[in-house]
mmCIF file of C-alpha atoms in Angstrom:
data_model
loop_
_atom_site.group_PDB
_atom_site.id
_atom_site.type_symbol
_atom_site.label_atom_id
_atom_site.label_comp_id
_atom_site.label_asym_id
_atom_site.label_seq_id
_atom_site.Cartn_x
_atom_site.Cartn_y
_atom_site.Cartn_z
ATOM 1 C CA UNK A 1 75.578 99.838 92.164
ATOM 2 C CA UNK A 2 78.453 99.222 94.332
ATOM 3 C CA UNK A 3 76.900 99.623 97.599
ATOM 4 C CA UNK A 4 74.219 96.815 96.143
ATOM 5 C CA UNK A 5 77.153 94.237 95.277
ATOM 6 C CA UNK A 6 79.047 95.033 98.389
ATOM 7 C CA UNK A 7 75.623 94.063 100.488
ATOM 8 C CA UNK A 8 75.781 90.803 98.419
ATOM 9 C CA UNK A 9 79.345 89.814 98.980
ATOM 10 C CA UNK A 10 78.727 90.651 103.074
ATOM 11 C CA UNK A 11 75.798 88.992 103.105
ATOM 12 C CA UNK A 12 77.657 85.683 101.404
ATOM 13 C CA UNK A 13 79.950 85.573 104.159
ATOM 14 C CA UNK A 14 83.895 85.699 105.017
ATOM 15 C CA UNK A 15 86.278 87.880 104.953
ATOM 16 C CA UNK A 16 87.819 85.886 102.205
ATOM 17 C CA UNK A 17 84.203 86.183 99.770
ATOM 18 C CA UNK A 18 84.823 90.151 99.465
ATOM 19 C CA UNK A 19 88.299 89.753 98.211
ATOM 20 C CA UNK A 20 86.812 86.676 95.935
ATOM 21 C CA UNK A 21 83.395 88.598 95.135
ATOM 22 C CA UNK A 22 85.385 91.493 93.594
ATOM 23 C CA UNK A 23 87.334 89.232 91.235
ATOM 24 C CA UNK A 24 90.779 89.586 92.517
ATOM 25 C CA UNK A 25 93.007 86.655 93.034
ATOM 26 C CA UNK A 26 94.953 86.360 96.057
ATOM 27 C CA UNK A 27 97.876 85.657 93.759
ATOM 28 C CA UNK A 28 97.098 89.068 91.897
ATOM 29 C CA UNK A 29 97.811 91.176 94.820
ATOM 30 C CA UNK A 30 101.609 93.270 94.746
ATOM 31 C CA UNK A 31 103.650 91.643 97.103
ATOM 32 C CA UNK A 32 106.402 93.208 99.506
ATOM 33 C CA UNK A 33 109.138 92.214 97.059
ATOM 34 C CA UNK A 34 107.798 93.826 94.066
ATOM 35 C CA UNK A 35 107.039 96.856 95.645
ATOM 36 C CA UNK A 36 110.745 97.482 97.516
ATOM 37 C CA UNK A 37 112.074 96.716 93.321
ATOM 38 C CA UNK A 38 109.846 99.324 92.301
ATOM 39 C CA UNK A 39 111.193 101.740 95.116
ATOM 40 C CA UNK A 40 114.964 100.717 93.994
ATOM 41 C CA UNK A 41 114.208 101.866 91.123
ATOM 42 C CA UNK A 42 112.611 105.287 91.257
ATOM 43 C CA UNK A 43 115.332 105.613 93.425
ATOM 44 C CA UNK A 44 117.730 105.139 90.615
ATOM 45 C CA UNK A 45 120.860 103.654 92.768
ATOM 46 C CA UNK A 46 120.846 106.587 95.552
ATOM 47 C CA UNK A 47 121.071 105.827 98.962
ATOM 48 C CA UNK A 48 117.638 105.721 100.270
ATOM 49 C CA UNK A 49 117.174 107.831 103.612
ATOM 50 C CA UNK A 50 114.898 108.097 106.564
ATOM 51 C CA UNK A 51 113.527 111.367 107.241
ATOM 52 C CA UNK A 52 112.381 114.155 105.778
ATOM 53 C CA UNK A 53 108.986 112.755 104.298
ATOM 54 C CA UNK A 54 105.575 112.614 105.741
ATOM 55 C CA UNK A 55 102.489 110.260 105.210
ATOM 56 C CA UNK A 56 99.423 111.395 106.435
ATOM 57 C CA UNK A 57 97.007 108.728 107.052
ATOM 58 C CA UNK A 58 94.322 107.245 108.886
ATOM 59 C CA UNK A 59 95.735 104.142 111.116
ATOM 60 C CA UNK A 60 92.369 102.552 110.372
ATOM 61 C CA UNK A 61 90.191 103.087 107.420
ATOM 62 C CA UNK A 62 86.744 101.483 107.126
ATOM 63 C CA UNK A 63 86.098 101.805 103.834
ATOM 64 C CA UNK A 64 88.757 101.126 101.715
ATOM 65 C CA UNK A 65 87.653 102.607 98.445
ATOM 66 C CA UNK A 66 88.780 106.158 99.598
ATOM 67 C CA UNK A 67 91.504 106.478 102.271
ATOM 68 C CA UNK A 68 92.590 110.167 102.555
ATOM 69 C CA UNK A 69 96.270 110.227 101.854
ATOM 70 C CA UNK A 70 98.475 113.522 102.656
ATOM 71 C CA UNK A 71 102.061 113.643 101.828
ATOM 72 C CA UNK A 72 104.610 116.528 102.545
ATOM 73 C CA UNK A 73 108.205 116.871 102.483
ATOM 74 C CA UNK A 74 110.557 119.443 104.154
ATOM 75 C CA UNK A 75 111.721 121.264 101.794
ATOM 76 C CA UNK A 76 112.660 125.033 101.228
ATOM 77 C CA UNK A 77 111.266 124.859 97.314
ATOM 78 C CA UNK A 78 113.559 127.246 96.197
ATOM 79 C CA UNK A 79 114.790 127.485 92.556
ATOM 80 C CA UNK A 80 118.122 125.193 93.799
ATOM 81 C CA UNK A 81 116.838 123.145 96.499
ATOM 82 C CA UNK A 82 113.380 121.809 95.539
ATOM 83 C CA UNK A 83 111.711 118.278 96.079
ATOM 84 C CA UNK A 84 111.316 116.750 92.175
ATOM 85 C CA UNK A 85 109.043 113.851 92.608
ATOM 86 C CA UNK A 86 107.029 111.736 95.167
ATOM 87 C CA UNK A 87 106.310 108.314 94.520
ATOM 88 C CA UNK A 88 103.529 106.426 96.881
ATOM 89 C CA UNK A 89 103.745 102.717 96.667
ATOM 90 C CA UNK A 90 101.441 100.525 98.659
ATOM 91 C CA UNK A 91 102.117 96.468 99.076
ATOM 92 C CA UNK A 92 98.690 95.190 99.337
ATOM 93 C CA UNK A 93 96.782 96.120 96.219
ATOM 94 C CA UNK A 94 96.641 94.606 92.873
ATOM 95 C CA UNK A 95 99.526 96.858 92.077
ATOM 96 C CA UNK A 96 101.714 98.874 93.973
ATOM 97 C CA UNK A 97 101.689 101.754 92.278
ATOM 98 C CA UNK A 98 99.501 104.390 93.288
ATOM 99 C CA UNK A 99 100.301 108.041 92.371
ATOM 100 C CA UNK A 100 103.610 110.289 91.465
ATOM 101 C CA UNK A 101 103.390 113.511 92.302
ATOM 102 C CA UNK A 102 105.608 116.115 90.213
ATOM 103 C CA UNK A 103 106.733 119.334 92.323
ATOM 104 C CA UNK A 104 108.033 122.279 90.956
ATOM 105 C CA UNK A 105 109.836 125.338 92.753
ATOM 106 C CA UNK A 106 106.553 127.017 91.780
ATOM 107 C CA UNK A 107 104.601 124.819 94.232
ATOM 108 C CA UNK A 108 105.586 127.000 97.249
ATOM 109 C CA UNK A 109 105.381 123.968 99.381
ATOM 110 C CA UNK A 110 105.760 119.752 98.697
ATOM 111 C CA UNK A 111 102.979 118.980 100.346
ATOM 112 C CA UNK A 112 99.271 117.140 98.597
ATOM 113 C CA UNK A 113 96.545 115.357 99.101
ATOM 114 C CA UNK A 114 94.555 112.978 97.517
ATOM 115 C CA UNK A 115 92.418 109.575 98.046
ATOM 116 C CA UNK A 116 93.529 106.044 97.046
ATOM 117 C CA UNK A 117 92.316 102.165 97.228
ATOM 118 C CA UNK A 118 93.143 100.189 99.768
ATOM 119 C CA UNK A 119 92.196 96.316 99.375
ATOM 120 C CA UNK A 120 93.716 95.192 102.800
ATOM 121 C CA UNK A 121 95.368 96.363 105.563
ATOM 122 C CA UNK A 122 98.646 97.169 104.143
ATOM 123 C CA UNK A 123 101.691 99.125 103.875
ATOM 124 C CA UNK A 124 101.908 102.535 102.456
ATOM 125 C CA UNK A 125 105.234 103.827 100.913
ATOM 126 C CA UNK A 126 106.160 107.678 100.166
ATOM 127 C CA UNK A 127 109.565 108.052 98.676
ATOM 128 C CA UNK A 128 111.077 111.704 97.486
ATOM 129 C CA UNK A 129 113.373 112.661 95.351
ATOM 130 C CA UNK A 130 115.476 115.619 95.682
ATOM 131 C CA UNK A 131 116.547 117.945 93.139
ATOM 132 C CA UNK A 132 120.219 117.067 94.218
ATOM 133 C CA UNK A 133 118.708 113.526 93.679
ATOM 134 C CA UNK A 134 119.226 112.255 97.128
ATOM 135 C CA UNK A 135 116.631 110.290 98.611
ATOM 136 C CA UNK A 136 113.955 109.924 101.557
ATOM 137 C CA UNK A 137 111.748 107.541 102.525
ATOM 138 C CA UNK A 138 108.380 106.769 105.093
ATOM 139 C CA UNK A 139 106.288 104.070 105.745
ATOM 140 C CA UNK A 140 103.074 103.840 107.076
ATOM 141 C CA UNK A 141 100.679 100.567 108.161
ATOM 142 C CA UNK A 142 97.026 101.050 107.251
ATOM 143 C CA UNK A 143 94.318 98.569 108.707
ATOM 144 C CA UNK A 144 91.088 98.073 106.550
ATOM 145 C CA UNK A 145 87.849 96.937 107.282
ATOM 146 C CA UNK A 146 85.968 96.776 103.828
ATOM 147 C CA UNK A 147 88.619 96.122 100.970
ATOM 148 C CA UNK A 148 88.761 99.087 98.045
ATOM 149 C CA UNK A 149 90.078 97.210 95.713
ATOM 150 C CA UNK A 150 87.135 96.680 93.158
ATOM 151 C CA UNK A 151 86.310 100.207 93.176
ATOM 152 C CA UNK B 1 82.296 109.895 81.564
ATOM 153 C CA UNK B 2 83.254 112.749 83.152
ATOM 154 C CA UNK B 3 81.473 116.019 84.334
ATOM 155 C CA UNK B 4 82.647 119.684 84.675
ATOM 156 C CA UNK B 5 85.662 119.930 87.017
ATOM 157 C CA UNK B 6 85.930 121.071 90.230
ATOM 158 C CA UNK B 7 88.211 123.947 91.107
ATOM 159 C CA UNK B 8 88.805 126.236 94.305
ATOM 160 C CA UNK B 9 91.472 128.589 93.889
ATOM 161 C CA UNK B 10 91.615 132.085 95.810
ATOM 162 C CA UNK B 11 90.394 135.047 93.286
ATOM 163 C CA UNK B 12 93.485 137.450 94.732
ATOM 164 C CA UNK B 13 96.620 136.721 96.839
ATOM 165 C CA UNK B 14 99.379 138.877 98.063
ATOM 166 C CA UNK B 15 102.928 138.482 95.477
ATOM 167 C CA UNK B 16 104.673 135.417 96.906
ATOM 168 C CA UNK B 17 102.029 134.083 98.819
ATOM 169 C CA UNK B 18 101.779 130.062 98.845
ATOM 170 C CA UNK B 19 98.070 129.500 98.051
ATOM 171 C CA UNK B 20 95.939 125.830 98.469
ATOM 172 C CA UNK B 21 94.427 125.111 95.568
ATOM 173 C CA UNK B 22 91.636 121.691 95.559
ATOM 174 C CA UNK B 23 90.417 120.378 92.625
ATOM 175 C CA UNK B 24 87.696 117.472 92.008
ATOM 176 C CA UNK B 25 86.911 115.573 88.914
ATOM 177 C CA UNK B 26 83.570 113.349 88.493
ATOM 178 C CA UNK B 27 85.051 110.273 86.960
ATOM 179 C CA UNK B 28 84.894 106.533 87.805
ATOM 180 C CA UNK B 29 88.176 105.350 87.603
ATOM 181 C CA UNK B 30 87.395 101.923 86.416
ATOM 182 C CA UNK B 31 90.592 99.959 87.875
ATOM 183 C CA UNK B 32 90.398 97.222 85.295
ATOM 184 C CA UNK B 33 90.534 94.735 88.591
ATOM 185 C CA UNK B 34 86.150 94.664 88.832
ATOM 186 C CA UNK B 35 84.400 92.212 86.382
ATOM 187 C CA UNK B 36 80.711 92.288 85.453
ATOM 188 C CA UNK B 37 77.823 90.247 85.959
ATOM 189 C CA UNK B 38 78.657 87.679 83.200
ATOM 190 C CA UNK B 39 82.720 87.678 84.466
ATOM 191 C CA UNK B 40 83.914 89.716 81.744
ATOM 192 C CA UNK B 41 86.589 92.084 83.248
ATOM 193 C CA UNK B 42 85.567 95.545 83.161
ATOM 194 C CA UNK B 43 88.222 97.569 80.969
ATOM 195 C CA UNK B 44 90.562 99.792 82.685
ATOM 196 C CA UNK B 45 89.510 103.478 81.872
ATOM 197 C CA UNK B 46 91.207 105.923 84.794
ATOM 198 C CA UNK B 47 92.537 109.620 84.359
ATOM 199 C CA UNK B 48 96.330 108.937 84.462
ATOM 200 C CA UNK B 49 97.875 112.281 84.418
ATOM 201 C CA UNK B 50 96.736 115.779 86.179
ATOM 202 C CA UNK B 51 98.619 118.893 85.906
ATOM 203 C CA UNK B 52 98.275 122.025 86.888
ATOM 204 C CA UNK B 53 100.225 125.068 85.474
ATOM 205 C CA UNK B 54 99.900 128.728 85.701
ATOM 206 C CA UNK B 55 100.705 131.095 83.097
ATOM 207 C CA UNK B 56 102.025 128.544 81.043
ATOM 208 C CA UNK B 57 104.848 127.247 83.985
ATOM 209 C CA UNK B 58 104.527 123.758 85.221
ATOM 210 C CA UNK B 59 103.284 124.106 88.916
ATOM 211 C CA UNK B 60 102.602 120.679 90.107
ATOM 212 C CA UNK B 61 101.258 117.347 88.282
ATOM 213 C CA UNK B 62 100.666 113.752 88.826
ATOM 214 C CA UNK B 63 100.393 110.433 87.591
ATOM 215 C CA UNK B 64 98.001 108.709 88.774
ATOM 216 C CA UNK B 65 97.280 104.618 89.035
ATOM 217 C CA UNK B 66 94.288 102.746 89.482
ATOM 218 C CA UNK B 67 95.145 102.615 92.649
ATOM 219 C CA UNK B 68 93.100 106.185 93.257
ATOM 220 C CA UNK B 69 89.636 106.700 94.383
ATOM 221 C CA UNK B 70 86.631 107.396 91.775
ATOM 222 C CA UNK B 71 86.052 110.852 91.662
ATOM 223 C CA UNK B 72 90.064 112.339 91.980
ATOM 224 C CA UNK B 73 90.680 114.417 94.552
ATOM 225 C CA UNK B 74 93.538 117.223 95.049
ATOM 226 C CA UNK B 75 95.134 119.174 97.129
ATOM 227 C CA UNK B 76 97.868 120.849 96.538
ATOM 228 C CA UNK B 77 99.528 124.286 97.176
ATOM 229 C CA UNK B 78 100.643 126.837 94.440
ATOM 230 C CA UNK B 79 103.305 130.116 94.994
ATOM 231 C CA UNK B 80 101.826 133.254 93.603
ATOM 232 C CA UNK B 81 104.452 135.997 92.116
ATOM 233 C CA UNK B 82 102.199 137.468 89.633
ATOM 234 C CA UNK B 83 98.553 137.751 88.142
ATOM 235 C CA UNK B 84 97.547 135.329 85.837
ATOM 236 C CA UNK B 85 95.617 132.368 84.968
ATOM 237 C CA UNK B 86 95.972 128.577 86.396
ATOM 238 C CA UNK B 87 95.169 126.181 84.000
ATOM 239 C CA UNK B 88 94.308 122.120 85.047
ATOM 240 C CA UNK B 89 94.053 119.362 82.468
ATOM 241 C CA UNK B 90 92.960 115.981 83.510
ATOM 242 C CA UNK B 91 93.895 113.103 80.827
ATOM 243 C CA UNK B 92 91.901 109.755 80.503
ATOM 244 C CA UNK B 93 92.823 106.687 79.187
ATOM 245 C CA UNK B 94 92.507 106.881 75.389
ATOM 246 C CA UNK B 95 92.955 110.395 75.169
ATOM 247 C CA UNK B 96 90.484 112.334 76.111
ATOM 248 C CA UNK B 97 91.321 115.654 78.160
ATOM 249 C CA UNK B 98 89.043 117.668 80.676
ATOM 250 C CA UNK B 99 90.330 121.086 81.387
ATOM 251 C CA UNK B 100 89.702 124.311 82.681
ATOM 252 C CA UNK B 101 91.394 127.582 83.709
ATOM 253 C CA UNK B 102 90.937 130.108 86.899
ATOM 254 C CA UNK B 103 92.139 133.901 87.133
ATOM 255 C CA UNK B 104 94.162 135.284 89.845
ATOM 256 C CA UNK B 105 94.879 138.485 90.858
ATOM 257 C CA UNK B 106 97.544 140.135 93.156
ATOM 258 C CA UNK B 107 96.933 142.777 96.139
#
């Protein structure tokens, strides 16, 4: 069902008609300034630092209803040093939100994966939180050829 | 909606070991962003929250936007001190919970 209205929108056209076809307006997508409030604000007024965090991702993904998206932190997961929470933000899509991840000493390592959206080429945002509550931060740039955004 | 869950955990593992653990759920994530034929918008029905514990301890969870791909995918790893059971829930919009539970053993 998807594949059939994804051969209609190509076949209408532009690049512009898929983002049109699947309802969104342009004025609908997250922009750069909500998603740096929303990463103010998971950071909760800690200095936000480089490092530390990893985004695995492809540079280019074709189709951007799945995108493969790792994320791992260094991080010795032990009962007093542990990473808490993982927030992934991404500045292109409808919203920025995408996925929290809660760790736990018990997950051995900070590290998952999952798949996510994309509707453009965008930027992806992993930010960690510390069980000290310090915080780290990566960004990653994400081209897309077919936009994910209608499912 | 959704089907039986997908889960791959190892049946044994040595005490301490960090294990992977991958789980898949059939579900469409509607994002609430598609409309229909007629240009009604679709309703937003997603699973918004996975977690996985084992023997009753949180070990990792997630909350999860419309932002995520149909058919939610994890991977994610687990550390192993004793036998027991791991037990995933999956929680859709409204309510509704999917769950189910895998044994492992140590040695």
């Amino acid at each position: 069902m998807h594949a059939l209205t994804r051969r209609q929108v190509l076949g209408a056209g532009a690049g512009a008609a898929v983002v049109a076809g699947v309802g969104i307006p342009v004025s609908a997508l997250a922009d750069a300034d909500e998603t740096q409030k929303m990463i103010k604000e998971f950071a909760g007024g800690a200095a936000i630092k480089e490092g530390r965090v990893e985004l695995d991702m492809p540079e280019i993904a074709e189709n951007g209803n799945t995108v493969e998206l790792g994320v791992s932190v260094d991080s010795p997961m032990s009962e007093s040093d542990y990473v808490k929470d993982v927030i992934i933000l991404a500045d292109g899509n409808p919203n920025p939100g995408v996925a929290t991840f809660h760790f736990t000493p018990l997950s051995g390592e900070a590290s998952a994966v999952t798949r996510m959206r994309l509707a453009k080429t965008q930027n992806v945002y992993a930010v960690a939180k510390m069980s000290d509550g310090s915080v780290y931060m990566t960004k990653t740039t994400v081209k897309v050829t077919i936009g994910g955004c209608g499912g | 909606m959704a089907s039986k869950p997908r889960v791959k955990v190892p049946k044994k593992a040595e005490k301490g070991e960090i294990i992977t653990i991958k789980t898949l759920l059939s579900h469409k994530m509607e994002s609430g962003q598609r409309k229909d034929k007629k240009g009604n918008k679709i309703p937003r029905k997603i699973i918004n929250k996975f977690t996985c514990t084992f023997n009753g301890k949180m070990v990792f969870s997630c909350d999860l936007e419309p932002a995520i791909s149909a058919n939610p995918y994890f991977k994610f790893n687990a550390r192993v001190d004793e036998p027991g059971t791991f037990e995933f829930t999956w929680v859709e919009d409204g309510g509704a919970v999917f769950s189910t539970k895998k044994k492992i053993r140590i040695g």
